[in-house]
PDB file of C-alpha atoms in Angstrom:
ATOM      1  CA  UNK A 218      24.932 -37.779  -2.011  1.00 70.00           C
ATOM      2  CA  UNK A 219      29.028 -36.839  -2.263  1.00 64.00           C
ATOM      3  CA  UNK A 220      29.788 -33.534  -0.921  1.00 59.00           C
ATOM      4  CA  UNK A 221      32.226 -31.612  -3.093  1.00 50.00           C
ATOM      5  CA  UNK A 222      34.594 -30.950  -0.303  1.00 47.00           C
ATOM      6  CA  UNK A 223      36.886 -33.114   2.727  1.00 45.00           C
ATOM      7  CA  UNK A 224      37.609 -32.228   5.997  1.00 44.00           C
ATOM      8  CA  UNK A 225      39.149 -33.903   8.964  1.00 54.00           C
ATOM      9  CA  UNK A 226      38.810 -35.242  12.137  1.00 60.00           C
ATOM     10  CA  UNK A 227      35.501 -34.482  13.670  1.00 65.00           C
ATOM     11  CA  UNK A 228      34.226 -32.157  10.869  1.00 78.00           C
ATOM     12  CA  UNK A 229      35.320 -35.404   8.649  1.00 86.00           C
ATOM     13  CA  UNK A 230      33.240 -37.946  10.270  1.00 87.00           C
ATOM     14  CA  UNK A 231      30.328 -35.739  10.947  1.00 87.00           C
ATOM     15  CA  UNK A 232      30.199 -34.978   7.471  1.00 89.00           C
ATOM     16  CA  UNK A 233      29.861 -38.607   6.652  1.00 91.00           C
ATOM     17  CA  UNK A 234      27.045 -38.995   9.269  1.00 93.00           C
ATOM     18  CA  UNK A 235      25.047 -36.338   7.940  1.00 93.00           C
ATOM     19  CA  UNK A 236      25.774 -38.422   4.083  1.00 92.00           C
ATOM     20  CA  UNK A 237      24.138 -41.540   5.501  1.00 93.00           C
ATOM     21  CA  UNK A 238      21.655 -39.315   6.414  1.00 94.00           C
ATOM     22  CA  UNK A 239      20.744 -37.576   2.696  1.00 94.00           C
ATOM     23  CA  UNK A 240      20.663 -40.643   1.457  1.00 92.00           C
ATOM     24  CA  UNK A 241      18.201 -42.230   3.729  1.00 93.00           C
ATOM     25  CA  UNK A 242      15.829 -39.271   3.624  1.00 93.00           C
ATOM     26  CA  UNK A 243      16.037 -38.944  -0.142  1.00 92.00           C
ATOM     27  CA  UNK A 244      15.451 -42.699  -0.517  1.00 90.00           C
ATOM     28  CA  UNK A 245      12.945 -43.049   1.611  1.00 92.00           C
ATOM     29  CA  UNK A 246      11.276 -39.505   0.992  1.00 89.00           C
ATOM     30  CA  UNK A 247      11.211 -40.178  -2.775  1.00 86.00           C
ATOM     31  CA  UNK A 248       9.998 -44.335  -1.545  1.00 86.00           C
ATOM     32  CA  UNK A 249       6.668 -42.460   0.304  1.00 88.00           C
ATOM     33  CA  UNK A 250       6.386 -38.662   0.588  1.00 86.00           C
ATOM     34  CA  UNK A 251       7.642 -36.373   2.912  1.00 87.00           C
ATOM     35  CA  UNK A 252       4.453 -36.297   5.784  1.00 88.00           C
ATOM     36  CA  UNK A 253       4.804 -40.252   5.538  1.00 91.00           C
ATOM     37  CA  UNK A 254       8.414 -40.897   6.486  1.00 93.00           C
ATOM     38  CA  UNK A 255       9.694 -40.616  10.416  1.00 95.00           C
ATOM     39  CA  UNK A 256      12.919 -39.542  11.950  1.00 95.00           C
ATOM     40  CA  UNK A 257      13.056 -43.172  13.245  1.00 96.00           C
ATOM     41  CA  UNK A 258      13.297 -44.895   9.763  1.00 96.00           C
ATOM     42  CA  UNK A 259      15.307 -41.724   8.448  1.00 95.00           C
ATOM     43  CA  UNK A 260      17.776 -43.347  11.362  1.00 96.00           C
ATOM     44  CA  UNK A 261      17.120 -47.027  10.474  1.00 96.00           C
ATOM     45  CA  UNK A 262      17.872 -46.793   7.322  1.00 95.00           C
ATOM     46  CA  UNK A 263      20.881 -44.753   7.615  1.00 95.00           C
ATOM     47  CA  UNK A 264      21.948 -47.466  10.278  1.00 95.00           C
ATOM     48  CA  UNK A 265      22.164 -44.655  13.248  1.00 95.00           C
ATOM     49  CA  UNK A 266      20.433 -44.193  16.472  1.00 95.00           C
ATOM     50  CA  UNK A 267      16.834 -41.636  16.058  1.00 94.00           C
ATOM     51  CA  UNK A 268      19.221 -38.747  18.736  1.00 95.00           C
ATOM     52  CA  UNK A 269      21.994 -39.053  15.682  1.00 95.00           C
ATOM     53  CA  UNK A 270      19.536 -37.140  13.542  1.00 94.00           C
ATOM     54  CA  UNK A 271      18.520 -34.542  16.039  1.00 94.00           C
ATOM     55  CA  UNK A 272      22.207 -34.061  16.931  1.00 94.00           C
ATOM     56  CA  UNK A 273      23.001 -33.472  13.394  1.00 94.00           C
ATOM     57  CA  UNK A 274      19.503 -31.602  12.704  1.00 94.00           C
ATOM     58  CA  UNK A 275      16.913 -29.788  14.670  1.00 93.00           C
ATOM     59  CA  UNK A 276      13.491 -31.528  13.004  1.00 92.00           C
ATOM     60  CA  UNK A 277      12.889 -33.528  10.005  1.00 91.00           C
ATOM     61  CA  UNK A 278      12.075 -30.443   8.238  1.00 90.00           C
ATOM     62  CA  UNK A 279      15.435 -29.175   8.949  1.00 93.00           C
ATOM     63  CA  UNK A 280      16.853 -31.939   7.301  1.00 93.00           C
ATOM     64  CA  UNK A 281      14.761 -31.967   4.273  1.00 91.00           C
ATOM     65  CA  UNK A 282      15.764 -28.312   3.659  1.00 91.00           C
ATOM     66  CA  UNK A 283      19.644 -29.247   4.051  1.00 92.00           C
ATOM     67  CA  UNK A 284      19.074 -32.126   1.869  1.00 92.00           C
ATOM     68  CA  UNK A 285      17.744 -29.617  -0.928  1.00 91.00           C
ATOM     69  CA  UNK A 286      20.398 -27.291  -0.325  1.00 91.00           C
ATOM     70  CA  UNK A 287      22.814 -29.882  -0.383  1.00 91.00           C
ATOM     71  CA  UNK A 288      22.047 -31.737  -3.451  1.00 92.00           C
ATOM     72  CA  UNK A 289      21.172 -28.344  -5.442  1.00 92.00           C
ATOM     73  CA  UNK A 290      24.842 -27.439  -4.720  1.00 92.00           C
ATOM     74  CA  UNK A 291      26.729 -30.256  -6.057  1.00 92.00           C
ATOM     75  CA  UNK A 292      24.184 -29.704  -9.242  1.00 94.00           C
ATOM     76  CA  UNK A 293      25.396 -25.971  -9.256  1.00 96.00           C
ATOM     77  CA  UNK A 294      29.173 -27.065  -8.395  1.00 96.00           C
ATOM     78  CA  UNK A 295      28.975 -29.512 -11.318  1.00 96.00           C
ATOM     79  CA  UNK A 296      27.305 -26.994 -14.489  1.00 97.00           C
ATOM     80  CA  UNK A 297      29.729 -24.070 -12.896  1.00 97.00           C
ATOM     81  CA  UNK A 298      32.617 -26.450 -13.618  1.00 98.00           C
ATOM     82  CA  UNK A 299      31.730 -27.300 -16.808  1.00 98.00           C
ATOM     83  CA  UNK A 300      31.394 -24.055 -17.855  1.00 97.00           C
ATOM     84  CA  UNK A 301      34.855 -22.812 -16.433  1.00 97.00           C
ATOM     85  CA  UNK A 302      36.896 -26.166 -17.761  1.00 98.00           C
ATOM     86  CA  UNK A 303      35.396 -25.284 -20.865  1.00 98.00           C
ATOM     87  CA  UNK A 304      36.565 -21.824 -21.140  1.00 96.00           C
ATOM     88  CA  UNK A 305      39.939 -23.067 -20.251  1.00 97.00           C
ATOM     89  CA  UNK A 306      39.980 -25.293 -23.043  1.00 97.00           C
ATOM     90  CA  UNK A 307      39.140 -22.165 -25.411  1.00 96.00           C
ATOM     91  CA  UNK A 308      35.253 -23.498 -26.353  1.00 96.00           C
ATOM     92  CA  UNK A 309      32.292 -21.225 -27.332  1.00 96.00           C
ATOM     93  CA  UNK A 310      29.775 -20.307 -24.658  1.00 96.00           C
ATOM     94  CA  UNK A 311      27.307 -22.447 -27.048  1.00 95.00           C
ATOM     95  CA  UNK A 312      29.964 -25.041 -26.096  1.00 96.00           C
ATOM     96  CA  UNK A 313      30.193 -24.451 -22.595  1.00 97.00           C
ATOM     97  CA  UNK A 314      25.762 -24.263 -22.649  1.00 97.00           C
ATOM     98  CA  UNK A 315      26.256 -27.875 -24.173  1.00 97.00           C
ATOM     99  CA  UNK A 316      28.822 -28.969 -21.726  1.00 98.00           C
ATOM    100  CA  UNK A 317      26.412 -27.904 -18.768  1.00 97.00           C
ATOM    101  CA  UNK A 318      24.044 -30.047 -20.236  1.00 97.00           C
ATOM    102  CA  UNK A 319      25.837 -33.006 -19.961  1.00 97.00           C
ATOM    103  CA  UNK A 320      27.260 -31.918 -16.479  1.00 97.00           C
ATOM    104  CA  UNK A 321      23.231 -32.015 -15.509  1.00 95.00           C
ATOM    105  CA  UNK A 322      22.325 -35.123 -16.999  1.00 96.00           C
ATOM    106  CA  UNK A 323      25.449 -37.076 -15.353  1.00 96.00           C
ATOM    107  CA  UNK A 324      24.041 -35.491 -12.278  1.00 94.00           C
ATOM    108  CA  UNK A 325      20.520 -36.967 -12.796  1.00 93.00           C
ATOM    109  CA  UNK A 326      21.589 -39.995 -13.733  1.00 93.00           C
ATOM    110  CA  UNK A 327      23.727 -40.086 -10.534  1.00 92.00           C
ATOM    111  CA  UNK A 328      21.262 -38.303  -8.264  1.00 90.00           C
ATOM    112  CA  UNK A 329      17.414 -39.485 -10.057  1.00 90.00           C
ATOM    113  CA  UNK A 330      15.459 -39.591  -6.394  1.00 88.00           C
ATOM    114  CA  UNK A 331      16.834 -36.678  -5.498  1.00 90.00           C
ATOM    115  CA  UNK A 332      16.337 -34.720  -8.707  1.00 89.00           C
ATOM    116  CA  UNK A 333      12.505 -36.187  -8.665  1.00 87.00           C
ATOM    117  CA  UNK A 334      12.473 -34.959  -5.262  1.00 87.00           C
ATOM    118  CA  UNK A 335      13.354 -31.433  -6.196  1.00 88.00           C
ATOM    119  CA  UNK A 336      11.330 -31.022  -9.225  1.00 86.00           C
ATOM    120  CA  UNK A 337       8.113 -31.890  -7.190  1.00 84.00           C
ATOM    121  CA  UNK A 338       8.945 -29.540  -4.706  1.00 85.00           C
ATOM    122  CA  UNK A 339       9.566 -26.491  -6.921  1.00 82.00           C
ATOM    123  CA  UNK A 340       5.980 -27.128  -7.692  1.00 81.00           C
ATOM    124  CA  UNK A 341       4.714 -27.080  -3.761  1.00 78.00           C
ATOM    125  CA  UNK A 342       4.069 -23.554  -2.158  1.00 74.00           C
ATOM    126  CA  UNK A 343       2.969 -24.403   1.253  1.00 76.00           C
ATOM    127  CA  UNK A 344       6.608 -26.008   2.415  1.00 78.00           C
ATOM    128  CA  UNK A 345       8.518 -24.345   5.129  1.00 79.00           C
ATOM    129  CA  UNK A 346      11.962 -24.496   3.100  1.00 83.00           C
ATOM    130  CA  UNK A 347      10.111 -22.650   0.242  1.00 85.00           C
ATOM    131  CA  UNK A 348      11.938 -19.730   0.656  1.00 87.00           C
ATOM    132  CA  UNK A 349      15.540 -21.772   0.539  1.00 87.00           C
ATOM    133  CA  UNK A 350      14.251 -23.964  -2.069  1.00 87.00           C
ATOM    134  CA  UNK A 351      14.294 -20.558  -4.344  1.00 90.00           C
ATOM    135  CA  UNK A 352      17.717 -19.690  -3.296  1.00 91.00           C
ATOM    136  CA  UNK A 353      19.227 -22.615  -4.257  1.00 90.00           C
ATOM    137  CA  UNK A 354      17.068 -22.985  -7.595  1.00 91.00           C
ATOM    138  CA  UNK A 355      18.585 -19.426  -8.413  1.00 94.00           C
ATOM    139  CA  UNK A 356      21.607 -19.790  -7.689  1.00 94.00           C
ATOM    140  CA  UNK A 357      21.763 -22.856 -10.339  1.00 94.00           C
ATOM    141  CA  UNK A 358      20.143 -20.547 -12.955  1.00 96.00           C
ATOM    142  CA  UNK A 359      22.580 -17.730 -12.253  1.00 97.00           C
ATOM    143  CA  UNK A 360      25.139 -20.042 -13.345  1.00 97.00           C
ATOM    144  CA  UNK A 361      23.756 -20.282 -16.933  1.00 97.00           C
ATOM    145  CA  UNK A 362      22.440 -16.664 -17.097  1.00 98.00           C
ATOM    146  CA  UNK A 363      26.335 -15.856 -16.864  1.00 97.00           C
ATOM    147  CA  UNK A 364      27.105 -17.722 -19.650  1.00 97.00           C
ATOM    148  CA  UNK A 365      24.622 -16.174 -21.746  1.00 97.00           C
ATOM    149  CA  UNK A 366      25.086 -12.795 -21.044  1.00 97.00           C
ATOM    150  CA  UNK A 367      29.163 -13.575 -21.778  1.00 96.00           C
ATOM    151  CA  UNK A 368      27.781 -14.954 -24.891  1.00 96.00           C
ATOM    152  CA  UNK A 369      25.781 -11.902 -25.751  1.00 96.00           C
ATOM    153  CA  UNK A 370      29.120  -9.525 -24.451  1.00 96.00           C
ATOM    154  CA  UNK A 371      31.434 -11.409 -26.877  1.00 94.00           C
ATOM    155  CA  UNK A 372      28.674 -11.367 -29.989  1.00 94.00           C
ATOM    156  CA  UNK A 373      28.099 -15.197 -29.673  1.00 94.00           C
ATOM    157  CA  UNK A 374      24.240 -14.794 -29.001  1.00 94.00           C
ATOM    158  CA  UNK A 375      21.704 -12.684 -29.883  1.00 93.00           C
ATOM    159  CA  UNK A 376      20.895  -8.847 -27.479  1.00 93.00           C
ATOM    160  CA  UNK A 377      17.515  -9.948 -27.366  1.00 94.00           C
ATOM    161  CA  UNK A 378      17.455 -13.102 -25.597  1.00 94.00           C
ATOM    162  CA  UNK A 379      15.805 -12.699 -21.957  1.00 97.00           C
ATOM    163  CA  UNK A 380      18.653 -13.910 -19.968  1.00 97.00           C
ATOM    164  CA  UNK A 381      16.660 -15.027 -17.010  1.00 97.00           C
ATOM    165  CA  UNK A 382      13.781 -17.188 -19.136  1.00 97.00           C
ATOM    166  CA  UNK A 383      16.327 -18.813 -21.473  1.00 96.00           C
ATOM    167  CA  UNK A 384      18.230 -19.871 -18.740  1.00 97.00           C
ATOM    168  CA  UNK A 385      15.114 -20.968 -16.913  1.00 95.00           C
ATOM    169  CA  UNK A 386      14.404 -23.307 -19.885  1.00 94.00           C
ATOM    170  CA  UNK A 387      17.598 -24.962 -20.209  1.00 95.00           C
ATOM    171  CA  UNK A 388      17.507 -26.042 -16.678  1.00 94.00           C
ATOM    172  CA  UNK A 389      13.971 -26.608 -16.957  1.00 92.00           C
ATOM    173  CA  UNK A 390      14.744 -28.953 -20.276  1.00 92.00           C
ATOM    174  CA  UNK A 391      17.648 -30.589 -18.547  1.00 94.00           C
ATOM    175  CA  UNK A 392      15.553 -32.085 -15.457  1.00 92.00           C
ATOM    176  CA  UNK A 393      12.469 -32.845 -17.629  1.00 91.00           C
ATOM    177  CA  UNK A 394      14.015 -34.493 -20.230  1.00 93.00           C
ATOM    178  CA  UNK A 395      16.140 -36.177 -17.831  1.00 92.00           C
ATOM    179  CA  UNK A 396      13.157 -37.739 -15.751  1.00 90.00           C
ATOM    180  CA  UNK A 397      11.302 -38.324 -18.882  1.00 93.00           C
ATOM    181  CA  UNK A 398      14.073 -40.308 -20.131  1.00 94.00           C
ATOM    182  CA  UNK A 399      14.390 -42.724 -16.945  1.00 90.00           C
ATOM    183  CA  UNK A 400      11.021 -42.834 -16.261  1.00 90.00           C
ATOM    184  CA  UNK A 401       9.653 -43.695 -20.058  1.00 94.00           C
ATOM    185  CA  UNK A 402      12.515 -44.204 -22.238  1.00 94.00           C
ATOM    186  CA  UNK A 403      15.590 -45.840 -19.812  1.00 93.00           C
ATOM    187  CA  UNK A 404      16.271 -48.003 -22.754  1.00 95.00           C
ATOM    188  CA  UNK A 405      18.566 -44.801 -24.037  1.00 95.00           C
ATOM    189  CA  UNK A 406      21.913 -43.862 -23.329  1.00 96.00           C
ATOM    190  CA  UNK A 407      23.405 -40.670 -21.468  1.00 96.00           C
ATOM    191  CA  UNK A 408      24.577 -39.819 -24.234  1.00 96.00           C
ATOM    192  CA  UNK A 409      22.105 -40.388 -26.541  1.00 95.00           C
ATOM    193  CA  UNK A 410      19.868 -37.679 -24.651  1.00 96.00           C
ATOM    194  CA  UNK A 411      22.935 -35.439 -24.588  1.00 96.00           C
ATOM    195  CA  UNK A 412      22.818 -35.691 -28.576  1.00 94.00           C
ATOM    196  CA  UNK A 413      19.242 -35.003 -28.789  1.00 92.00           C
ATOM    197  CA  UNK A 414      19.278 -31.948 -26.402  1.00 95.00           C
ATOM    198  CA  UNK A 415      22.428 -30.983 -27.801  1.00 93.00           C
ATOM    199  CA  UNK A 416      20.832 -30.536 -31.197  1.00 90.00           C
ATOM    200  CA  UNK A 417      18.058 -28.864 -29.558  1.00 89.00           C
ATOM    201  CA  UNK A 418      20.445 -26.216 -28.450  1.00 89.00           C
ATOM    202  CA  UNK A 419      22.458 -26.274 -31.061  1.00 83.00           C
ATOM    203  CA  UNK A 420      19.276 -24.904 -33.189  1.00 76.00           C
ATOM    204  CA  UNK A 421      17.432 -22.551 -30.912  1.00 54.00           C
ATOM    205  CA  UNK A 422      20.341 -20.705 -29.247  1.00 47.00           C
ATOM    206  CA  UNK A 423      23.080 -20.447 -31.444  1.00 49.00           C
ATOM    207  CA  UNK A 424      21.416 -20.440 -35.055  1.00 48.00           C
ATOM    208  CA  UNK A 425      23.985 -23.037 -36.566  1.00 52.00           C
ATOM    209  CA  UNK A 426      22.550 -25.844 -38.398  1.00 48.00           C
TER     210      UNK A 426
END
């Protein structure tokens, strides 16, 4: 998984270790569980030696929680800039809901083990990184409860939506739809399940027909 920032030097190719190193735990996480995958084929696969990992993390737990963290924040980087290129291109928040819903789907397309990953675990409650796992997830929501209560400011939506449950749901229909849609129906195009959810929110948000 691409972090959303460079550095250089050191910081530079540390970064990249700790890349080869999201990507082997979320393969081989998503491949055979969490409790069934080691630190030494985390380090195989990522084609570094098993002190690599514990240099870069303290425990395979440790790393698991800074995947989540990780990959939750390039989902949150990616609907907060579709919201703001939106409003610089003068579009509705209804727009800028739709736009986010693209910018998620891209992501799961992009991301799918990791977004299977992180749907599973929102479901687990006996996980050391529970507690992180909760920040993160809010802080994605936050980004579309902004939007709505903007919309609601300006007049666009409706005083009596409940900010924090609608914007629950959209995420919520994003990753759903998104897994349904590879797992079941990968016949479809991206943008084919962007129309469908689009006219989805087009109806129940925003009244226009």
């Amino acid at each position: 998984m691409e972090s959303s920032s460079t550095t250089s030097g050191g910081s530079s190719r540390r970064e990249a270790t700790r890349q080869k190193l999201y990507e082997a735990a979320v393969t081989l996480i998503a491949e055979q569980g969490f409790s069934a995958t080691t630190v030494d084929e985390i380090a195989e696969r990522a084609g570094v030696a098993k002190g690599t990992v514990y240099y870069n993390f303290a425990s395979k737990s440790v790393l698991f929680e800074e995947l989540l963290r990780h990959g939750v924040g390039l989902l949150t980087a990616s609907l907060r800039e579709a919201a703001e290129r939106t409003a610089r291109e003068g579009g509705t928040k209804v727009d800028a809901l739709d736009a986010m819903i693209r910018a998620g789907l891209v992501f799961i397309d992009r991301y799918p083990a990791f977004t299977q990953l992180y749907v599973a675990e929102l479901w687990r409650t006996n996980r050391a990184w529970q507690s992180t796992l909760m920040v993160v997830r809010q802080e994605a929501v936050a980004v579309v409860e902004a939007v709505l209560r903007e919309g609601i400011e300006g007049g666009e939506f409706s005083d009596e939506i409940d900010v924090p449950l609608t914007a629950a749901a959209l995420v919520g229909m994003v990753l759903v739809a998104a897994l349904d849609w590879q797992a079941f129906q990968p016949e479809r195009s991206l943008d084919d399940v962007h129309s469908a959810l689009s006219r989805l929110l087009q109806g129940r948000v925003s009244g226009r027909h």
